[in-house]
PDB file of C-alpha atoms and ligand atoms in Angstrom:
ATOM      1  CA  UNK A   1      66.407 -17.014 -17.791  1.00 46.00           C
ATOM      2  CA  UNK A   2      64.322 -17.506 -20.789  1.00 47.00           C
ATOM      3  CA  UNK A   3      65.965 -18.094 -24.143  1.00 58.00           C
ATOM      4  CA  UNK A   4      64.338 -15.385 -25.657  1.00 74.00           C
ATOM      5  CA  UNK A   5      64.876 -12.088 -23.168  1.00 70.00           C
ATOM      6  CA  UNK A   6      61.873 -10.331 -25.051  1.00 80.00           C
ATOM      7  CA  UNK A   7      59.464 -13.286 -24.318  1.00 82.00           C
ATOM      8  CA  UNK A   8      60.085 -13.117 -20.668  1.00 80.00           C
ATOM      9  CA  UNK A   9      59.404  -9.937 -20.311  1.00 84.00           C
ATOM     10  CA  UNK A  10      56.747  -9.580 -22.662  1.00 88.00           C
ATOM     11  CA  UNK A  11      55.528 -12.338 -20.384  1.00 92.00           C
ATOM     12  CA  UNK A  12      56.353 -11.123 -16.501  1.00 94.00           C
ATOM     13  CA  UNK A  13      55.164  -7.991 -17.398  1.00 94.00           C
ATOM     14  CA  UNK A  14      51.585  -8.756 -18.904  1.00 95.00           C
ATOM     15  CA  UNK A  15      51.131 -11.572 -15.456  1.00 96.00           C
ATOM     16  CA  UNK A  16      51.480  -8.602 -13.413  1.00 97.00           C
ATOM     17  CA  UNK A  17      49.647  -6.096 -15.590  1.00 97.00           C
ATOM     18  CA  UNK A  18      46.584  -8.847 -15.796  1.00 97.00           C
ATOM     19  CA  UNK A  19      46.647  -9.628 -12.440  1.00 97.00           C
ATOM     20  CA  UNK A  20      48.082  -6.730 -10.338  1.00 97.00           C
ATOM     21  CA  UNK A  21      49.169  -7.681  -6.457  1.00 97.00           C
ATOM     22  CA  UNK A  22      48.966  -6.517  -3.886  1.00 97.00           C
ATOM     23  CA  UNK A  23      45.490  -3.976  -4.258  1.00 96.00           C
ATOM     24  CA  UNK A  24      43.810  -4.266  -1.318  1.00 94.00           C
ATOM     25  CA  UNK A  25      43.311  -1.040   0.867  1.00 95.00           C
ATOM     26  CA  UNK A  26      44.795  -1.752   4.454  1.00 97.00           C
ATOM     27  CA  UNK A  27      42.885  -1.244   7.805  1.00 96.00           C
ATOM     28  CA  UNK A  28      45.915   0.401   9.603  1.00 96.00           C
ATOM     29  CA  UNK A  29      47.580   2.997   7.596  1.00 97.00           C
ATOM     30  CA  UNK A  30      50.965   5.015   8.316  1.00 96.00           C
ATOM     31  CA  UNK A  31      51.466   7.069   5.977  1.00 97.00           C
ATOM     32  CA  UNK A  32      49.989   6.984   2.018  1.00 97.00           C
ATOM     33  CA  UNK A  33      50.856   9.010  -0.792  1.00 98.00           C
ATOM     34  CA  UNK A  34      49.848  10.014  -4.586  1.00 98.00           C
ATOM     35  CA  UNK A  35      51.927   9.513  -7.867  1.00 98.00           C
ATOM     36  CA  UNK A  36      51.123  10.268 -11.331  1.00 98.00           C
ATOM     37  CA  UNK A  37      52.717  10.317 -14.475  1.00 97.00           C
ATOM     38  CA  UNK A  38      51.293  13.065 -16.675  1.00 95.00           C
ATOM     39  CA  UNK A  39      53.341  12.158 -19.891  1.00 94.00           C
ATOM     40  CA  UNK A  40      51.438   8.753 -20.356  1.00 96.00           C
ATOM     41  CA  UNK A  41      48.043   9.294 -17.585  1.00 97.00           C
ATOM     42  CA  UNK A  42      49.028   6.509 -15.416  1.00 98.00           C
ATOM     43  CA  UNK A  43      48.103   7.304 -11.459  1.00 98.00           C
ATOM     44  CA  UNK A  44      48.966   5.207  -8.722  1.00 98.00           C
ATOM     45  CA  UNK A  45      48.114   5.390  -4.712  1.00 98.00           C
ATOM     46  CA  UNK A  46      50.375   4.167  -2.266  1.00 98.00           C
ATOM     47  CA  UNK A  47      48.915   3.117   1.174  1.00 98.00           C
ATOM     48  CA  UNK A  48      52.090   2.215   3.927  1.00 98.00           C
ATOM     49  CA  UNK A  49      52.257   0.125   7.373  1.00 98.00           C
ATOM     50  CA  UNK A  50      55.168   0.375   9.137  1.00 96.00           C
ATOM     51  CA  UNK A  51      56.368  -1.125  12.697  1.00 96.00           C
ATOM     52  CA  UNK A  52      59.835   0.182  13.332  1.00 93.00           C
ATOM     53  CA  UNK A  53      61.705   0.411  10.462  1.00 94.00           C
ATOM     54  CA  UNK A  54      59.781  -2.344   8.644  1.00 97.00           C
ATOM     55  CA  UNK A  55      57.830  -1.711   5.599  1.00 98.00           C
ATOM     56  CA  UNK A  56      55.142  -4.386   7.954  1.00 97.00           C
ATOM     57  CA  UNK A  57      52.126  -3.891   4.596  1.00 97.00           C
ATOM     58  CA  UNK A  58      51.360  -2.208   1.584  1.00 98.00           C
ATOM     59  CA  UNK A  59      48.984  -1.057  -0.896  1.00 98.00           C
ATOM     60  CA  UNK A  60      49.375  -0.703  -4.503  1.00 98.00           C
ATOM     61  CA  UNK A  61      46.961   0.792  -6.889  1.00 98.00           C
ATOM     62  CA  UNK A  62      47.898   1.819  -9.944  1.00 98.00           C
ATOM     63  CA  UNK A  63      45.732   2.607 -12.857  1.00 97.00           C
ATOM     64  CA  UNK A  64      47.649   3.020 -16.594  1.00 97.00           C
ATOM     65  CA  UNK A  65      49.901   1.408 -18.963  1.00 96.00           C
ATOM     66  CA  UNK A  66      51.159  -2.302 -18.521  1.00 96.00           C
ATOM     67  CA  UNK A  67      54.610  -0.944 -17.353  1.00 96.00           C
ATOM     68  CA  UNK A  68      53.427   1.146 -14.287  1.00 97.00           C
ATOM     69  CA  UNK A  69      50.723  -1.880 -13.569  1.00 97.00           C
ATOM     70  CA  UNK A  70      53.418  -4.491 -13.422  1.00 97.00           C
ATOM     71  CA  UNK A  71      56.237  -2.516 -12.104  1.00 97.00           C
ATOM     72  CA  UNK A  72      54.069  -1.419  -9.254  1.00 98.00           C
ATOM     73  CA  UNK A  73      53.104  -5.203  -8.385  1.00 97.00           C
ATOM     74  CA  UNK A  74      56.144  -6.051  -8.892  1.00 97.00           C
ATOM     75  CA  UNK A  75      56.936  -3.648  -6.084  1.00 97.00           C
ATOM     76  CA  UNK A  76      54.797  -4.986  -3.903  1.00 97.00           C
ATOM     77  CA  UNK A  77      56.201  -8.358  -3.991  1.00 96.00           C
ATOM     78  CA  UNK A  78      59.531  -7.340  -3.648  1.00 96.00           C
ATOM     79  CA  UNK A  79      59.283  -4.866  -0.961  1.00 97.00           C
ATOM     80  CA  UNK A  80      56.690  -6.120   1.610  1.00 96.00           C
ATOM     81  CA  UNK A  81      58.333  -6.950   4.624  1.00 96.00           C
ATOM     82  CA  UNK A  82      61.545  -5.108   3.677  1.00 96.00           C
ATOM     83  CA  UNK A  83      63.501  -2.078   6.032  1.00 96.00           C
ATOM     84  CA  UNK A  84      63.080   1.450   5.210  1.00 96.00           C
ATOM     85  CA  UNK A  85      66.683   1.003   4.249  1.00 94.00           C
ATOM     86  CA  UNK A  86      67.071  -1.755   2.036  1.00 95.00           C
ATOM     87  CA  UNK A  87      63.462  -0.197   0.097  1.00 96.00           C
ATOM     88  CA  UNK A  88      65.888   2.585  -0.572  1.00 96.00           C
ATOM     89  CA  UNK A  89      68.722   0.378  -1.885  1.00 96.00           C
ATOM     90  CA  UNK A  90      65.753  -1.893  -4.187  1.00 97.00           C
ATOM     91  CA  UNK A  91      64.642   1.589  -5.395  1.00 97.00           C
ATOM     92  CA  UNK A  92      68.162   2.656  -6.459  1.00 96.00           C
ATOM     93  CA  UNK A  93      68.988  -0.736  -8.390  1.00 96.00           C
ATOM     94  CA  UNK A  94      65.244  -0.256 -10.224  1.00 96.00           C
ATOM     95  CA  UNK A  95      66.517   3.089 -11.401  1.00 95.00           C
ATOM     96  CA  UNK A  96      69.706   1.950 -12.717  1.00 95.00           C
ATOM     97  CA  UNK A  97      68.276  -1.239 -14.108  1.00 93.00           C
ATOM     98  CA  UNK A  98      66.095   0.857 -16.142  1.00 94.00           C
ATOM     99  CA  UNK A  99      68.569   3.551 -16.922  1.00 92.00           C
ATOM    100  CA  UNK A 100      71.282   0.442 -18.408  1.00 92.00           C
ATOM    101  CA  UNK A 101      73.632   1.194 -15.409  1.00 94.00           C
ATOM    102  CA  UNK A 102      75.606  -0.651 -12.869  1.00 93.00           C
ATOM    103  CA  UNK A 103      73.921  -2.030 -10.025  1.00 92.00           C
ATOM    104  CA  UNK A 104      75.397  -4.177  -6.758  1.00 91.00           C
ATOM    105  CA  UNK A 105      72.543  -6.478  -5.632  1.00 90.00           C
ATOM    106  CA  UNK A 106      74.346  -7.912  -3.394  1.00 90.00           C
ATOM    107  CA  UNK A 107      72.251  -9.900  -0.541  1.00 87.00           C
ATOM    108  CA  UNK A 108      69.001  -8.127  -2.606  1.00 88.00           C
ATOM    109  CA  UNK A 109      66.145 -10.427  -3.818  1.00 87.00           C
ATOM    110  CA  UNK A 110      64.732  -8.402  -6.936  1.00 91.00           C
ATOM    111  CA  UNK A 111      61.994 -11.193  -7.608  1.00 89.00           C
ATOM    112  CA  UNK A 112      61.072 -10.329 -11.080  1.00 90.00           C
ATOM    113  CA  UNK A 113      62.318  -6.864 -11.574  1.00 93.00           C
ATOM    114  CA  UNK A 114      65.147  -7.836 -13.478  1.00 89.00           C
ATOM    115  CA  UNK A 115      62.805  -8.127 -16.545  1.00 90.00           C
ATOM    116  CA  UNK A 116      62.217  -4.342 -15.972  1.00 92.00           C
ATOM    117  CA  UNK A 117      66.038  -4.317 -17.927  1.00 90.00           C
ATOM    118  CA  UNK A 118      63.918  -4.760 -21.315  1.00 89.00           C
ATOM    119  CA  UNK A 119      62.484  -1.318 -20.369  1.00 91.00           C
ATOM    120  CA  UNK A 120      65.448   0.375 -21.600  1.00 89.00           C
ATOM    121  CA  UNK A 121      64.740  -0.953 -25.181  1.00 88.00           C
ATOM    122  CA  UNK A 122      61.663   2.376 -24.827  1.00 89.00           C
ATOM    123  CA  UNK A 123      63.218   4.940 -22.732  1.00 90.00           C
ATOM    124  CA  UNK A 124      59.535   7.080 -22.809  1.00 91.00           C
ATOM    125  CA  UNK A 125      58.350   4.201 -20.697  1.00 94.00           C
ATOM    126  CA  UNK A 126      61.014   4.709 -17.791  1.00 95.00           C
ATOM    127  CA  UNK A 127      58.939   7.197 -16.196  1.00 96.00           C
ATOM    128  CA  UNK A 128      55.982   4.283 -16.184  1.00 97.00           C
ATOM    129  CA  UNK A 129      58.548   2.061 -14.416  1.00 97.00           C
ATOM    130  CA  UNK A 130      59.550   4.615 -11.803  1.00 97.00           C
ATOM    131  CA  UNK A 131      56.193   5.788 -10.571  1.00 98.00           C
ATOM    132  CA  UNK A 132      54.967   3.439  -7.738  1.00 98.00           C
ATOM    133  CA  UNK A 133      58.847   3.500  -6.976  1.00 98.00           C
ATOM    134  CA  UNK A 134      59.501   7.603  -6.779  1.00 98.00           C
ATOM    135  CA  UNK A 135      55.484   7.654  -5.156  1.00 98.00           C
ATOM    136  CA  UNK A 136      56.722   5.154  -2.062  1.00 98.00           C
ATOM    137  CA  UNK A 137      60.078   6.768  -1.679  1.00 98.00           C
ATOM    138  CA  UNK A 138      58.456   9.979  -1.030  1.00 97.00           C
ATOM    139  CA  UNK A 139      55.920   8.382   1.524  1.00 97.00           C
ATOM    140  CA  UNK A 140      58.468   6.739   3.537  1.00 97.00           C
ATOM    141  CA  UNK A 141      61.175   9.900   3.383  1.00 95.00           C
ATOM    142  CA  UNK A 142      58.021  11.954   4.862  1.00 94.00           C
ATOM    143  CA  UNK A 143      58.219   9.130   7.671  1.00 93.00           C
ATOM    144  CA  UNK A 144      61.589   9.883   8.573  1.00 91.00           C
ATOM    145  CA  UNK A 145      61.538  13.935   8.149  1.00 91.00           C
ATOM    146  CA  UNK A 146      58.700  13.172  10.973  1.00 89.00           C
ATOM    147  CA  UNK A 147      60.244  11.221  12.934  1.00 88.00           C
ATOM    148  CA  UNK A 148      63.399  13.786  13.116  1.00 88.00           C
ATOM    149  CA  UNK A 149      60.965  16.416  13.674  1.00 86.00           C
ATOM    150  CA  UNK A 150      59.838  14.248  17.046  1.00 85.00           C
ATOM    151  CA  UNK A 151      63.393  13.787  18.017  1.00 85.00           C
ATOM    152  CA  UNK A 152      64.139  17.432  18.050  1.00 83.00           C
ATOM    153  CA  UNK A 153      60.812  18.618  19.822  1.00 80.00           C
ATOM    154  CA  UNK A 154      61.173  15.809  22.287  1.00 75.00           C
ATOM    155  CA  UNK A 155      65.073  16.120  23.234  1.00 67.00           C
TER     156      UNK A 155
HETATM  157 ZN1   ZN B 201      52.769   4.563 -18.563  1.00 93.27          ZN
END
């Protein structure tokens, strides 16, 4: 950790911002999905591979503020290669990282996000934090309500 908290994340975030990861569109595609975030006019599209319950690749565009920019790169660092269930358990600790409230990360390599703390200093700005978060959530719960759906129909 930096001496100066405020630096850092003045500093992670604007890396990310200036030089988002993780872009590209993918060739194979499993499911994608559409975020914005009216309040402030950032938009982000989420483009998902996955091969059993991995999260195999993803794509992360996001268009808007620095804090939706770098929170979805950050995103993509973290959660490539990750299982549908421990993306759940990542996106759980972002919220309450941003919110100010507890958190086990237990076993969990958060990467950079733990800068995203010094988002709770400008609570308007959560909502920038949580899009690319909320948008791949909702992509890979529409996986699974599939995947039920085949279970049923097929037993
Ligand atoms: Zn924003």
């Amino acid at each position: 950790m930096s001496e100066n908290p405020d630096e850092l994340y003045r500093e992670v975030i604007l890396d990310h911002y200036r030089s988002p990861r993780g872009r590209h569109k993918l060739n194979h595609v499993d499911v994608d999905n559409e975020g914005s975030n009216p309040s402030c006019g950032d938009e982000v599209e989420i483009q998902v591979a996955i091969e059993g319950d991995i999260v195999k690749e993803l794509s992360v565009s996001c268009v808007g503020c620095a804090i939706s920019v770098a929170s979805g790169s950050m995103l993509y660092e973290v959660i490539k290669g990750k299982s549908i269930t421990d993306v759940k358990k990542i996106a759980r600790i972002v919220k309450a990282l941003l919110k100010g409230e507890e958190y086990d990360a237990t076993g969990v390599d958060l990467g950079d996000l733990d800068v995203l703390e010094g988002v709770q200093k400008f609570p308007v700005r959560i909502k920038c934090a949580l899009l690319s978060w909320v948008t791949l959530i909702e992509a890979l719960e529409s996986v699974e309500e599939q995947r039920e759906v085949k279970n049923i129909t097929t037993e």
